[in-house]
PDB file of C-alpha atoms in Angstrom:
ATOM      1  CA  UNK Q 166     136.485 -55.428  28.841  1.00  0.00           C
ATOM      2  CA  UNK Q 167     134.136 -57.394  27.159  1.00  0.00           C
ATOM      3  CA  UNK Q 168     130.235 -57.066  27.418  1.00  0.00           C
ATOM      4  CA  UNK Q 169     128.240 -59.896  28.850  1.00  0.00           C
ATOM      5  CA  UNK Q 170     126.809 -62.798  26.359  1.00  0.00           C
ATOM      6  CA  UNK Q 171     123.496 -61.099  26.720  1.00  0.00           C
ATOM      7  CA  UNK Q 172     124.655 -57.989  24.892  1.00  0.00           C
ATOM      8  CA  UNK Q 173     125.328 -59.351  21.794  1.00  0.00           C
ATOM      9  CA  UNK Q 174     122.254 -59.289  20.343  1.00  0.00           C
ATOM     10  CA  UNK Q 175     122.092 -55.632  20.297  1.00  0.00           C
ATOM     11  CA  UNK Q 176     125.792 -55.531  19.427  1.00  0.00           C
ATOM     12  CA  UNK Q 177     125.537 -57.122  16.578  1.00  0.00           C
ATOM     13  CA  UNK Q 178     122.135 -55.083  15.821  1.00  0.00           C
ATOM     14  CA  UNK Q 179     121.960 -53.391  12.473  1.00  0.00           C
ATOM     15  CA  UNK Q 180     122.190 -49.590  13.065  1.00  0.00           C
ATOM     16  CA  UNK Q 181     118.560 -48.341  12.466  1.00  0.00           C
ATOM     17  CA  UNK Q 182     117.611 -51.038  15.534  1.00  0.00           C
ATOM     18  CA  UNK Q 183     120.602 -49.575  17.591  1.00  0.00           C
ATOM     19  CA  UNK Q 184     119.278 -46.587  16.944  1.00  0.00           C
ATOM     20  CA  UNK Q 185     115.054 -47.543  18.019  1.00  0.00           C
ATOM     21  CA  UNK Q 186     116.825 -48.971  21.219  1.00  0.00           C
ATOM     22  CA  UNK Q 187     118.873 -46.395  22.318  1.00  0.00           C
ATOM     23  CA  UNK Q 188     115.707 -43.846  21.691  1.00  0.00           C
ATOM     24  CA  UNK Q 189     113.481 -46.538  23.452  1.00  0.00           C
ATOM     25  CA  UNK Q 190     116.279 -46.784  26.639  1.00  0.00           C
ATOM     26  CA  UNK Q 191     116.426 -42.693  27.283  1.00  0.00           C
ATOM     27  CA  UNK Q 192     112.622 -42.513  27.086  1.00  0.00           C
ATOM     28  CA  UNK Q 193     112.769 -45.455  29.788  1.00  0.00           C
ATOM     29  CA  UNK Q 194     115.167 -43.594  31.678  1.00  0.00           C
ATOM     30  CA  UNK Q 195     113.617 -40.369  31.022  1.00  0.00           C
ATOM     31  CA  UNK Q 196     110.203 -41.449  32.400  1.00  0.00           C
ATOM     32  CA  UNK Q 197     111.952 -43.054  35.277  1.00  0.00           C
ATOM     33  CA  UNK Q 198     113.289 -40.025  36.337  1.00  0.00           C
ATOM     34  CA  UNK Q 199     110.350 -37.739  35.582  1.00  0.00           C
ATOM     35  CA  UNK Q 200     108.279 -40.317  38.391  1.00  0.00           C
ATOM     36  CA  UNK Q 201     110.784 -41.023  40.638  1.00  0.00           C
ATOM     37  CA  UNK Q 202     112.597 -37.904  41.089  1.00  0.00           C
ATOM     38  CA  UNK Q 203     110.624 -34.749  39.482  1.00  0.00           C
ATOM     39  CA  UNK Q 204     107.363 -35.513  39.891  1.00  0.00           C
ATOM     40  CA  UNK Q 205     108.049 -35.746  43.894  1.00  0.00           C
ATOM     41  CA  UNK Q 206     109.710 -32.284  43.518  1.00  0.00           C
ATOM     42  CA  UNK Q 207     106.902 -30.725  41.618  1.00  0.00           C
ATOM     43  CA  UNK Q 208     104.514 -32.073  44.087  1.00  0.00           C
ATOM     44  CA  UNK Q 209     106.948 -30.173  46.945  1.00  0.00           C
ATOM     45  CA  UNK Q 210     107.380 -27.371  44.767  1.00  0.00           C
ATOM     46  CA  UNK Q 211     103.409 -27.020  44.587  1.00  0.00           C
ATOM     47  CA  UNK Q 212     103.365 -27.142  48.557  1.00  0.00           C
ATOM     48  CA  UNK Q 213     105.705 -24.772  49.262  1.00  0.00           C
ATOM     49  CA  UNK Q 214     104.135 -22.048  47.243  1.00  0.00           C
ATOM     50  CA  UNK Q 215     100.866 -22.890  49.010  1.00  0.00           C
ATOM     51  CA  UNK Q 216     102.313 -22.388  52.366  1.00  0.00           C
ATOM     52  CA  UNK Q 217     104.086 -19.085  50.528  1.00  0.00           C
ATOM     53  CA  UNK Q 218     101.140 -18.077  49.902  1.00  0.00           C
ATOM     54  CA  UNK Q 219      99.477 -18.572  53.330  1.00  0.00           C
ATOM     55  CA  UNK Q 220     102.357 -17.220  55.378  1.00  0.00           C
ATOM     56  CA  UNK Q 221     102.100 -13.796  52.641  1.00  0.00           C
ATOM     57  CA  UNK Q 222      98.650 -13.775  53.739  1.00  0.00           C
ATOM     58  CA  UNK Q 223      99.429 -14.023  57.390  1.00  0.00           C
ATOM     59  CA  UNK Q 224     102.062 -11.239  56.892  1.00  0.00           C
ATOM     60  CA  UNK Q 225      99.951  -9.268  55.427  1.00  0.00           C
ATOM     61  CA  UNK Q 226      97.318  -9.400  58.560  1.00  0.00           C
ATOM     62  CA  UNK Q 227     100.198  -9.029  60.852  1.00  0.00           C
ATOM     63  CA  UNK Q 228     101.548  -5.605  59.418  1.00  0.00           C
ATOM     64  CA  UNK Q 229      97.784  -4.493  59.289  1.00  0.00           C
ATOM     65  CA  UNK Q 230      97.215  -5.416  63.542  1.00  0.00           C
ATOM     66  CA  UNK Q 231     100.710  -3.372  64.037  1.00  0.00           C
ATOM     67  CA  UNK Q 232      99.921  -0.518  61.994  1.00  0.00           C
ATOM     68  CA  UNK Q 233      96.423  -0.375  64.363  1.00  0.00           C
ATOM     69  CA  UNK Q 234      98.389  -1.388  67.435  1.00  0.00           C
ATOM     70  CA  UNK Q 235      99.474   2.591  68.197  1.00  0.00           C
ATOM     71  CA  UNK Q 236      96.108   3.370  67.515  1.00  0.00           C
ATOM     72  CA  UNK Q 237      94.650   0.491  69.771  1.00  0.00           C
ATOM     73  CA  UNK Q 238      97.154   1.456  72.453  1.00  0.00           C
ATOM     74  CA  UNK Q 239      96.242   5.176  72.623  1.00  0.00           C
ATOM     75  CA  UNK Q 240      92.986   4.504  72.806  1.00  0.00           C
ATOM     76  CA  UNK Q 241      93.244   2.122  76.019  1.00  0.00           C
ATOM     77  CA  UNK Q 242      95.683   4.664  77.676  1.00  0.00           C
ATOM     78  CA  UNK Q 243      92.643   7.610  76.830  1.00  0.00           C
ATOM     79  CA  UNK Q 244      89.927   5.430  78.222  1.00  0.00           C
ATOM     80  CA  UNK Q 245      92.188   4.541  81.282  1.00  0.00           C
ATOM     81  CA  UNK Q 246      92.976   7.601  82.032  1.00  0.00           C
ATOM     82  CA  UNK Q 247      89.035   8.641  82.057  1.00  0.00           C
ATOM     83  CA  UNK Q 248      87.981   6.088  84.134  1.00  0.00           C
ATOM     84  CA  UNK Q 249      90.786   6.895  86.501  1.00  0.00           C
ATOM     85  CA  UNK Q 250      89.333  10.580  86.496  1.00  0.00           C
ATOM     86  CA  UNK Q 251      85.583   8.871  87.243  1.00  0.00           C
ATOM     87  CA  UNK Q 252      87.111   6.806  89.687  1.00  0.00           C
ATOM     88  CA  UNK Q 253      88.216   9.956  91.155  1.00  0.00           C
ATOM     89  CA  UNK Q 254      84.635  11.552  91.286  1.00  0.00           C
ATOM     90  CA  UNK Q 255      83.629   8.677  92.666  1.00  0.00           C
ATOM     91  CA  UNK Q 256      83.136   7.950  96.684  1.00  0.00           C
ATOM     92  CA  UNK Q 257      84.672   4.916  98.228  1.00  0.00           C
ATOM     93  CA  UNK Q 258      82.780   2.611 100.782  1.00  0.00           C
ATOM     94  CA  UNK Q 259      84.814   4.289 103.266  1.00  0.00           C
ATOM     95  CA  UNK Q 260      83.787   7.554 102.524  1.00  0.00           C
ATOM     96  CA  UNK Q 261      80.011   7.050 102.420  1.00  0.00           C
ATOM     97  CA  UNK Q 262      79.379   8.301 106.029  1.00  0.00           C
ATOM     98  CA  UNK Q 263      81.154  11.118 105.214  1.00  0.00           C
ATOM     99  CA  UNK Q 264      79.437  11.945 102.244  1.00  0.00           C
ATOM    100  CA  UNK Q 265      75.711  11.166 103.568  1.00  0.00           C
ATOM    101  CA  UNK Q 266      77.201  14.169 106.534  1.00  0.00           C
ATOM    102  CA  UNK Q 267      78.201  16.475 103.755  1.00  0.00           C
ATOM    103  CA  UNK Q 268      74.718  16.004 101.771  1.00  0.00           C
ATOM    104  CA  UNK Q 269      73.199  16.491 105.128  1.00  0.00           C
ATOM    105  CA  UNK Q 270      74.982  19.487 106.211  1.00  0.00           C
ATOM    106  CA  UNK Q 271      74.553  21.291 102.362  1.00  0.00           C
ATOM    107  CA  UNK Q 272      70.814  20.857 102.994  1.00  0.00           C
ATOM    108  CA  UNK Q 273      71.172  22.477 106.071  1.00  0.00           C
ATOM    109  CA  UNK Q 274      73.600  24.950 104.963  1.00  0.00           C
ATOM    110  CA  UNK Q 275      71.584  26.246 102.329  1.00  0.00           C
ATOM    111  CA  UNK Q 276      68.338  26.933 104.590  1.00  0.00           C
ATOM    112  CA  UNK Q 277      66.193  24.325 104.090  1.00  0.00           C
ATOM    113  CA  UNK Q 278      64.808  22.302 106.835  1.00  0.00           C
ATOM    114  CA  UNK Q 279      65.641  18.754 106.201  1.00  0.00           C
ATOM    115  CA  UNK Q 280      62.923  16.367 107.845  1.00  0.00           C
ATOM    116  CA  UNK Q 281      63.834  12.834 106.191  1.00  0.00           C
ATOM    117  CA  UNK Q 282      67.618  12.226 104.603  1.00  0.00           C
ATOM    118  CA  UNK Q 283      67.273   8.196 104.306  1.00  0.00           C
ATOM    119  CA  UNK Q 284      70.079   6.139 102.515  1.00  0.00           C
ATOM    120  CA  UNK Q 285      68.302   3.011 100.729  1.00  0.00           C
ATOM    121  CA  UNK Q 286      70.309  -0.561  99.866  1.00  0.00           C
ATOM    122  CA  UNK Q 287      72.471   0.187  96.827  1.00  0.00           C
ATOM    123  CA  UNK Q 288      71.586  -1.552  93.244  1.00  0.00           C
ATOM    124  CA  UNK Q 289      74.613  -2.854  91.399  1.00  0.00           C
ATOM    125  CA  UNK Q 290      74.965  -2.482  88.020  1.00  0.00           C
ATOM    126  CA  UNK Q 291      78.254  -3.800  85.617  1.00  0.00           C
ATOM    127  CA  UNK Q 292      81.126  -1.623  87.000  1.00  0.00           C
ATOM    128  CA  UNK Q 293      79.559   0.402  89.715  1.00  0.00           C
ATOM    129  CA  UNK Q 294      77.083   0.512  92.827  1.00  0.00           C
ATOM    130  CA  UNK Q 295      74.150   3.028  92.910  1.00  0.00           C
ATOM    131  CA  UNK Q 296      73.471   4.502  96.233  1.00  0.00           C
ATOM    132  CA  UNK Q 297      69.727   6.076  96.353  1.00  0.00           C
ATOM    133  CA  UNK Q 298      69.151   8.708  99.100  1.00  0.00           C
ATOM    134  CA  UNK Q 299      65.588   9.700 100.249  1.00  0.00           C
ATOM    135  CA  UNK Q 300      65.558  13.274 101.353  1.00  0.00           C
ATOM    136  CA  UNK Q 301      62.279  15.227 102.241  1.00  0.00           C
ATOM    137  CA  UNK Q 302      63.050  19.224 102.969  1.00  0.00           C
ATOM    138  CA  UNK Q 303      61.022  22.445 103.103  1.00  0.00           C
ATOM    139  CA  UNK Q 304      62.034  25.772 102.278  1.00  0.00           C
ATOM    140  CA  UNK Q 305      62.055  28.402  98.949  1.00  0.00           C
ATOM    141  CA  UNK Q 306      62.700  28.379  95.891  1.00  0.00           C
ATOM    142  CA  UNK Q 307      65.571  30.298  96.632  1.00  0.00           C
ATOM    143  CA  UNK Q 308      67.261  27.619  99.195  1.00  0.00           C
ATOM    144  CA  UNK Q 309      66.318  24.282  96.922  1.00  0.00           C
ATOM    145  CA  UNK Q 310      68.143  26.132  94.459  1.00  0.00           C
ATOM    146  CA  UNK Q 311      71.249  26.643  96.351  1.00  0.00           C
ATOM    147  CA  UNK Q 312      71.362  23.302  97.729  1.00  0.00           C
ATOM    148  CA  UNK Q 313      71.261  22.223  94.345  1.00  0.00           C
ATOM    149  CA  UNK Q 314      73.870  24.343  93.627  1.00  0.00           C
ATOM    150  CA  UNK Q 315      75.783  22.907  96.739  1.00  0.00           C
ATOM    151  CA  UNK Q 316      75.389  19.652  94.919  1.00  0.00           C
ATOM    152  CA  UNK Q 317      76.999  20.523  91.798  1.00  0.00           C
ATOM    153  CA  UNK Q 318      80.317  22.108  93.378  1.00  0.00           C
ATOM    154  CA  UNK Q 319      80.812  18.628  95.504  1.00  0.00           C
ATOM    155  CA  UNK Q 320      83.875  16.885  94.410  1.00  0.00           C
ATOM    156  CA  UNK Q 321      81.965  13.185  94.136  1.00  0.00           C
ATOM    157  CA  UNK Q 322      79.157  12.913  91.878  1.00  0.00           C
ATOM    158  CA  UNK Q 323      75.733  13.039  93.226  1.00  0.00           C
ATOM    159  CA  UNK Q 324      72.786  13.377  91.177  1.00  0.00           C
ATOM    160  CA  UNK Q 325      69.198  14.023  91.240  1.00  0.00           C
ATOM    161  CA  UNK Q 326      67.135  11.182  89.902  1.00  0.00           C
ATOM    162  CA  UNK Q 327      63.761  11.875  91.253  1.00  0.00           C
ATOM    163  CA  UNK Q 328      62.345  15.339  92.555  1.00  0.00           C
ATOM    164  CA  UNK Q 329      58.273  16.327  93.698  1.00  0.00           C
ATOM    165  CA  UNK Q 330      57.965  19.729  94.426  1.00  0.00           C
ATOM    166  CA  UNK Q 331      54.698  20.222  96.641  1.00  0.00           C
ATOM    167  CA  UNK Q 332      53.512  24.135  97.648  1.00  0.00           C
ATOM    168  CA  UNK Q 333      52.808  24.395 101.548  1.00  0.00           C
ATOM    169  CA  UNK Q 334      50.431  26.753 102.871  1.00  0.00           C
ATOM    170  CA  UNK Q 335      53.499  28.859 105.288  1.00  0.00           C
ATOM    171  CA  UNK Q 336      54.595  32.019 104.509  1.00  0.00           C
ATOM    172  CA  UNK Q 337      58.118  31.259 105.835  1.00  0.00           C
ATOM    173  CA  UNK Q 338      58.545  27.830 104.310  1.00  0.00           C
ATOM    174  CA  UNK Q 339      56.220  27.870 100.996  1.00  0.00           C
ATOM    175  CA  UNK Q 340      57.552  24.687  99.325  1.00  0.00           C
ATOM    176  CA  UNK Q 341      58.391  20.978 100.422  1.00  0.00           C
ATOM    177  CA  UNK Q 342      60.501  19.210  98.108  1.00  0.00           C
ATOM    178  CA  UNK Q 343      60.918  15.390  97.877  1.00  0.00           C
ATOM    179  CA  UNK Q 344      63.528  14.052  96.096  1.00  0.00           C
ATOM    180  CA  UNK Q 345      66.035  11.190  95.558  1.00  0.00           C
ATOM    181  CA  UNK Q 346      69.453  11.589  95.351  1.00  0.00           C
ATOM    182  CA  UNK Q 347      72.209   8.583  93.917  1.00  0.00           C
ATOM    183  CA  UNK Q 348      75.888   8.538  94.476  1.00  0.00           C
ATOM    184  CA  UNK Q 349      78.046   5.699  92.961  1.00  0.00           C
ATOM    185  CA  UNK Q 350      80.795   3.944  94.053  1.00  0.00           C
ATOM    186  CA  UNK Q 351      83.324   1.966  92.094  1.00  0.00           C
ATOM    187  CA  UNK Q 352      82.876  -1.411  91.225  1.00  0.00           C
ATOM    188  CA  UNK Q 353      85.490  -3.760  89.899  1.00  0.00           C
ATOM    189  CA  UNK Q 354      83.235  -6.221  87.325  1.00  0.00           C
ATOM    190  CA  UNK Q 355      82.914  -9.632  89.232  1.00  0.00           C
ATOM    191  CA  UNK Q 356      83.217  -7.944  92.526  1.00  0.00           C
ATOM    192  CA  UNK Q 357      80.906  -8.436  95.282  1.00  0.00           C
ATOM    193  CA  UNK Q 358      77.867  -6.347  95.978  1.00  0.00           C
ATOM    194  CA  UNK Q 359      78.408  -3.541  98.136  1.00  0.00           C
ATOM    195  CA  UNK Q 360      77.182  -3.683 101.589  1.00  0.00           C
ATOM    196  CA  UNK Q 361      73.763  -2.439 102.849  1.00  0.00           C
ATOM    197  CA  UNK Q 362      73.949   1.296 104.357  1.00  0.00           C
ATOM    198  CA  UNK Q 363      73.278   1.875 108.218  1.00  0.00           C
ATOM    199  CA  UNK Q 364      69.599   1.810 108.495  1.00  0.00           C
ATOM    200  CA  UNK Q 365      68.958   1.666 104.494  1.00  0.00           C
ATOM    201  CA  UNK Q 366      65.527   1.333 103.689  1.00  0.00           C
ATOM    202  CA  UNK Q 367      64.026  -0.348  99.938  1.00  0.00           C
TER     203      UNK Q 367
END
């Protein structure tokens, strides 16, 4: 098949030109390929190993959150499981008449003569209510201390946040004490207050 009309030129070419054209046509072809088709692929190339990179990094964060995540998990279940055991200690709403009877009765029970056992409005606080008890009673050393002692063996916490110890001149009842107990009861955060007691005073 012959070559078109335009071709002859080169055809007919001495050698050493045939030669400067054919080195002249792969560098043209050469850098046409480099721009059209490698240097797109380097550019992707580039890319890729970026995002490599980043996901490796990622990974690398991941494994370290699941090799805490036992850790992190044990620790919830251990702090769940004590504030299940304070919730426990704890009186609910329900119980507070009770309670205020059983305070009452270990005053009693102990010797002392109890002449003021006042339940005030409760102040709440982040995850719990305070309940602060008034109670003025007279007696000895020796029946304070077991009331005190009472306290300790309930089975919800009550303690002593305030205590005036005032000598009386009696022989039979020596001492008045004045003191202010505080029970808690459990509150959920975002809950509302908890309701005033019967007859609370501030």
């Amino acid at each position: 098949m012959a070559l078109p009309a335009f071709f002859d030129p080169l055809v007919n070419a001495p050698k050493p030109q045939k030669l400067v054209a054919g080195v002249f046509g792969l560098a043209v072809i050469g850098a046409a390929a480099y721009f059209l088709l490698l240097s797109p692929l380097e550019g992707r190339v580039s890319a890729l190993r970026a995002q490599s990179s980043s996901l490796e990094r990622e990974m690398g964060q991941s494994r370290a959150v699941v090799a805490n995540l036992a850790r992190y998990r044990r620790e919830a279940a251990e702090l769940e499981a004590r504030l299940n055991l304070l919730k426990e200690r704890l009186p609910t709403e329900k119980e507070m008449p009770t309670l205020y009877r059983t305070l009452s009765d270990a005053g009693t029970q102990a010797g002392l003569g109890v002449s003021l056992f006042q339940p005030r409005d409760p102040s709440t606080k982040d995850y719990y209510n305070e309940i602060p008890i008034t109670v003025t009673a007279e007696g000895t050393y020796h029946e304070i201390g077991e009331f005190f002692e009472r306290l300790a063996k309930l089975s919800r916490v009550v303690n002593v946040t305030d205590f005036r110890l005032t000598a009386l001149a009696r022989q039979r009842v020596p001492l008045r004490a004045e003191m202010t107990l505080a029970t808690y009861t459990y509150r959920p955060i975002g809950s509302p207050p908890a309701p005033k007691a019967p007859g609370a005073k501030k």
